[in-house]
mmCIF file of C-alpha atoms in Angstrom:
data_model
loop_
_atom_site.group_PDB
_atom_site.id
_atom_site.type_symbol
_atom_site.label_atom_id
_atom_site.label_comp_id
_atom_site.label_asym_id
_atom_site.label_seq_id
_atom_site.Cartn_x
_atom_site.Cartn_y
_atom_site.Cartn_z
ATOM 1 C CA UNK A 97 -3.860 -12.848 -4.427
ATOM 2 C CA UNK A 98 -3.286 -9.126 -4.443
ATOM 3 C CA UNK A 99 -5.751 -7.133 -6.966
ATOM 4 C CA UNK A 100 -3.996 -3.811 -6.730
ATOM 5 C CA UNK A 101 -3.470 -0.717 -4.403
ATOM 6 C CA UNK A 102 -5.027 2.097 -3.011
ATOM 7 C CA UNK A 103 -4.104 5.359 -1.371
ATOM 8 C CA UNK A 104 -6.087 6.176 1.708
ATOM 9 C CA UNK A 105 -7.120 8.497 4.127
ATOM 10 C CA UNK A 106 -5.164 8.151 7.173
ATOM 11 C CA UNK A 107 -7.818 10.271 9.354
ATOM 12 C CA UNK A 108 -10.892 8.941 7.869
ATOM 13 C CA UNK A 109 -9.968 5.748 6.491
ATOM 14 C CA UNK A 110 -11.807 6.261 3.447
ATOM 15 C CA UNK A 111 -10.149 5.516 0.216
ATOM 16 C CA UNK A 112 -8.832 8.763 -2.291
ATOM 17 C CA UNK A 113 -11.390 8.285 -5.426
ATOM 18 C CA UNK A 114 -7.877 9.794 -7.502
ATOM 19 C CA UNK A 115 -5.648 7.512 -6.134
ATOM 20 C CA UNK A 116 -7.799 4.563 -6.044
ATOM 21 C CA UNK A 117 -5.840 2.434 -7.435
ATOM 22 C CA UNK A 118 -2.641 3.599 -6.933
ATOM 23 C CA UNK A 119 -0.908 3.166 -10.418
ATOM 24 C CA UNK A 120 2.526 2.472 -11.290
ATOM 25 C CA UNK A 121 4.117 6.002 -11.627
ATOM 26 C CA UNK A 122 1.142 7.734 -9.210
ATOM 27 C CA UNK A 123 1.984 10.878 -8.020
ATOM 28 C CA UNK A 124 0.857 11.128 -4.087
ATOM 29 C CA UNK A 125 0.624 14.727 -3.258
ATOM 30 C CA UNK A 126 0.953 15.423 0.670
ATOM 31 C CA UNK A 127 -0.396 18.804 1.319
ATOM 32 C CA UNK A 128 -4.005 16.892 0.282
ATOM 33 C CA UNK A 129 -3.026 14.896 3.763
ATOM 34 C CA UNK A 130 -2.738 17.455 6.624
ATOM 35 C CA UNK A 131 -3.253 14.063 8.862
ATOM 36 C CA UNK A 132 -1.636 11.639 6.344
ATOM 37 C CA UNK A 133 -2.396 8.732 4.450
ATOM 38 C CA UNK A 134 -1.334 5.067 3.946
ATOM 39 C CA UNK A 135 -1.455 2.063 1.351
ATOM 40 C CA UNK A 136 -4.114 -0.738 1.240
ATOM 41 C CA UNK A 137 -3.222 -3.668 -0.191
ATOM 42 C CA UNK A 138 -6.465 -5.119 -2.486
ATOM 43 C CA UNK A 139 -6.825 -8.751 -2.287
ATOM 44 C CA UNK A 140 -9.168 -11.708 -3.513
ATOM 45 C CA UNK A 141 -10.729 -13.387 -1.846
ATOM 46 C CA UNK A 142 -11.377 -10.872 0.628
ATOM 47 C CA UNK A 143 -9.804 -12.240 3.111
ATOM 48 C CA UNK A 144 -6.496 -13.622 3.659
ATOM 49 C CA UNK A 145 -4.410 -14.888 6.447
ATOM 50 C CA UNK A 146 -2.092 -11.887 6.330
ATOM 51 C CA UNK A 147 -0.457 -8.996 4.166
ATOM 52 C CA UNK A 148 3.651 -8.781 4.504
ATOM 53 C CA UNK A 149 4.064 -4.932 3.004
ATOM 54 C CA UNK A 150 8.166 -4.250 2.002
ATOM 55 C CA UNK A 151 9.078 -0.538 1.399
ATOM 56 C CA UNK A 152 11.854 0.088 -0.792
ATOM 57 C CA UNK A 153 13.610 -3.685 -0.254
ATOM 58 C CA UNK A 154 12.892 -3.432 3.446
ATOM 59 C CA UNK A 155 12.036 -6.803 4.994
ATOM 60 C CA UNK A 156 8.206 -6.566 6.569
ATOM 61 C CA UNK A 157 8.120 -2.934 7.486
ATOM 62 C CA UNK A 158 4.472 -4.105 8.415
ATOM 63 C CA UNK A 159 2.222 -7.125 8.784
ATOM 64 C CA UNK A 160 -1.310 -6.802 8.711
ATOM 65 C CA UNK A 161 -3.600 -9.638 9.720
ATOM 66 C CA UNK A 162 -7.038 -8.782 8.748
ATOM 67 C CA UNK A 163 -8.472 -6.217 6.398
ATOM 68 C CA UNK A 164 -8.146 -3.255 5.278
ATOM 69 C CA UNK A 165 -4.239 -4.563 4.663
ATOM 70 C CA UNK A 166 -2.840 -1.544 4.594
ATOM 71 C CA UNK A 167 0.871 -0.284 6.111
ATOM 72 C CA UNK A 168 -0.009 1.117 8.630
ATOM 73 C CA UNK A 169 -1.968 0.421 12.098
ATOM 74 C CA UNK A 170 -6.004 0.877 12.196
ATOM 75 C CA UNK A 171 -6.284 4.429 14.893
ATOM 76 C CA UNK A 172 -9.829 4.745 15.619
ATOM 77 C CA UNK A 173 -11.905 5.453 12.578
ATOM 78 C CA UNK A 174 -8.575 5.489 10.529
ATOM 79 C CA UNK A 175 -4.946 4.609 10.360
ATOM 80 C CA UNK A 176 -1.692 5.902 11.476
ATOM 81 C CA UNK A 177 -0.165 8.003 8.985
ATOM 82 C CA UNK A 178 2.494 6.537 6.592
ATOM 83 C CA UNK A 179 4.958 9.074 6.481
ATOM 84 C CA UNK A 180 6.624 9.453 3.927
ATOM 85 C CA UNK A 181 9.156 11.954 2.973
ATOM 86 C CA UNK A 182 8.905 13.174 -0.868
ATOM 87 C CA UNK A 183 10.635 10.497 -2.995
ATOM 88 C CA UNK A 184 10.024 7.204 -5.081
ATOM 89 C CA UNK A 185 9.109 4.431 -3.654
ATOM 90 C CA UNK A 186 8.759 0.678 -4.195
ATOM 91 C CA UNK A 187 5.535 -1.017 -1.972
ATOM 92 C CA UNK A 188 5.923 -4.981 -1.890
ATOM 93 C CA UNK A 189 2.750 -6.774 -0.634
ATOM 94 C CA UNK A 190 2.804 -10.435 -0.165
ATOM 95 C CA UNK A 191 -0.256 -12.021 0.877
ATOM 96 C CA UNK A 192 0.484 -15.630 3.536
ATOM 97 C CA UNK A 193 -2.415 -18.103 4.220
ATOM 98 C CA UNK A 194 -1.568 -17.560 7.922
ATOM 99 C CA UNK A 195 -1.708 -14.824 10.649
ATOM 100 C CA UNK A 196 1.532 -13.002 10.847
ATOM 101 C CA UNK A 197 3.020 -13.350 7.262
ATOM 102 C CA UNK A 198 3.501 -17.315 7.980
ATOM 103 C CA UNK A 199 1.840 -20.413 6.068
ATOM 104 C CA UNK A 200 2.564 -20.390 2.265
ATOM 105 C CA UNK A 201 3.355 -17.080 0.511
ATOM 106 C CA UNK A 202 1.036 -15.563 -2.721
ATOM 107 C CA UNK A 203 2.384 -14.394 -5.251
ATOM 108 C CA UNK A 204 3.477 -10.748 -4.863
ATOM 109 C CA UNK A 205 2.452 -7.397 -6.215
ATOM 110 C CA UNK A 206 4.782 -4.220 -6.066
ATOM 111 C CA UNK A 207 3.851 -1.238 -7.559
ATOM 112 C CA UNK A 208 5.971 2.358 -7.563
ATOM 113 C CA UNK A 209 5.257 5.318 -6.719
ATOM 114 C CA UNK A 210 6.238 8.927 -5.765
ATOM 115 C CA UNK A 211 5.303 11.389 -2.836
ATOM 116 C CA UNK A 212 5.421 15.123 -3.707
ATOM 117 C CA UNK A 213 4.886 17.700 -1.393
ATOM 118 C CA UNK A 214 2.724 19.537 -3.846
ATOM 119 C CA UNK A 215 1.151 17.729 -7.208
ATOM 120 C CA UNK A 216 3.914 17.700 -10.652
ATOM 121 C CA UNK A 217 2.408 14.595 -12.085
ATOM 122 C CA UNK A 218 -0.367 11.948 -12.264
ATOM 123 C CA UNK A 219 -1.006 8.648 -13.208
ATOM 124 C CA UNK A 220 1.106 6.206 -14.577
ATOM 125 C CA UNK A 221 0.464 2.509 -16.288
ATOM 126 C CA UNK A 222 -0.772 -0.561 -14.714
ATOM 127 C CA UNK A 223 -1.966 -0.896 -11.571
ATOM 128 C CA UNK A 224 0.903 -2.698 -9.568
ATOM 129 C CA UNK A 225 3.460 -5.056 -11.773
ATOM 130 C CA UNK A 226 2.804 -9.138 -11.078
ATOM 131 C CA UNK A 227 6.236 -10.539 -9.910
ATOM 132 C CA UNK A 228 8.601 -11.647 -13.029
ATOM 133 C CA UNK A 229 8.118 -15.335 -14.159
ATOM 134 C CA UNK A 230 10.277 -17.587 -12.855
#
């Protein structure tokens, strides 16, 4: 299962203490990033047999197979940086009991964001929203 989200680090890797967990309605400020950042995805157990991450609807924009499942690549000591223009976004993580987002699907955990060039806001309510019964 997925536990939450947290911003991190793309240079060193290490998570952001104020963004950790990223909330629904978090406010990721860029200029704190001269190298960039990325999403991990939190899960339980530990370990899982893969992470498929959506951005904004888009079908697997990555896969990660072992932890930290975050959206972007591991780059020495950290990750490559996410990239994201200012704007709102929508992160999807599905966890899969198998290696490349295949095997049987978790259930889901999205949670919303924005990405400011400089800070306007802060934190917002839950950490990530659970999928809608079905």
């Amino acid at each position: 299962n997925i536990t939450g989200f947290r911003v991190v680090n793309a240079e060193t890797g290490d998570p952001i203490p104020d963004l950790s967990p990223l909330f629904y309605g978090s406010v990721v400020e860029k200029k704190k990033f001269p190298k960039g950042f990325t999403v991990q995805a939190l899960t339980s157990p530990e370990q899982v047999g893969s992470i498929v991450f959506e951005l904004n609807g888009r079908q697997r924009v990555f896969v990660a197979n072992k932890p930290p499942y975050t959206v972007s690549a591991a780059k020495g000591n950290g990750f490559d940086n996410l990239d994201l223009s200012p704007g709102m976004y929508n992160l999807r993580a599905t966890p899969y009991t198998k290696p490349d987002g295949k095997g049987k699907p978790g259930p889901y955990m999205v949670v919303r964001f924005q990405v400011v060039r400089q800070k306007g806001g802060g934190k917002g309510g839950p950490p990530g929203i659970p999928p809608p019964k079905q």
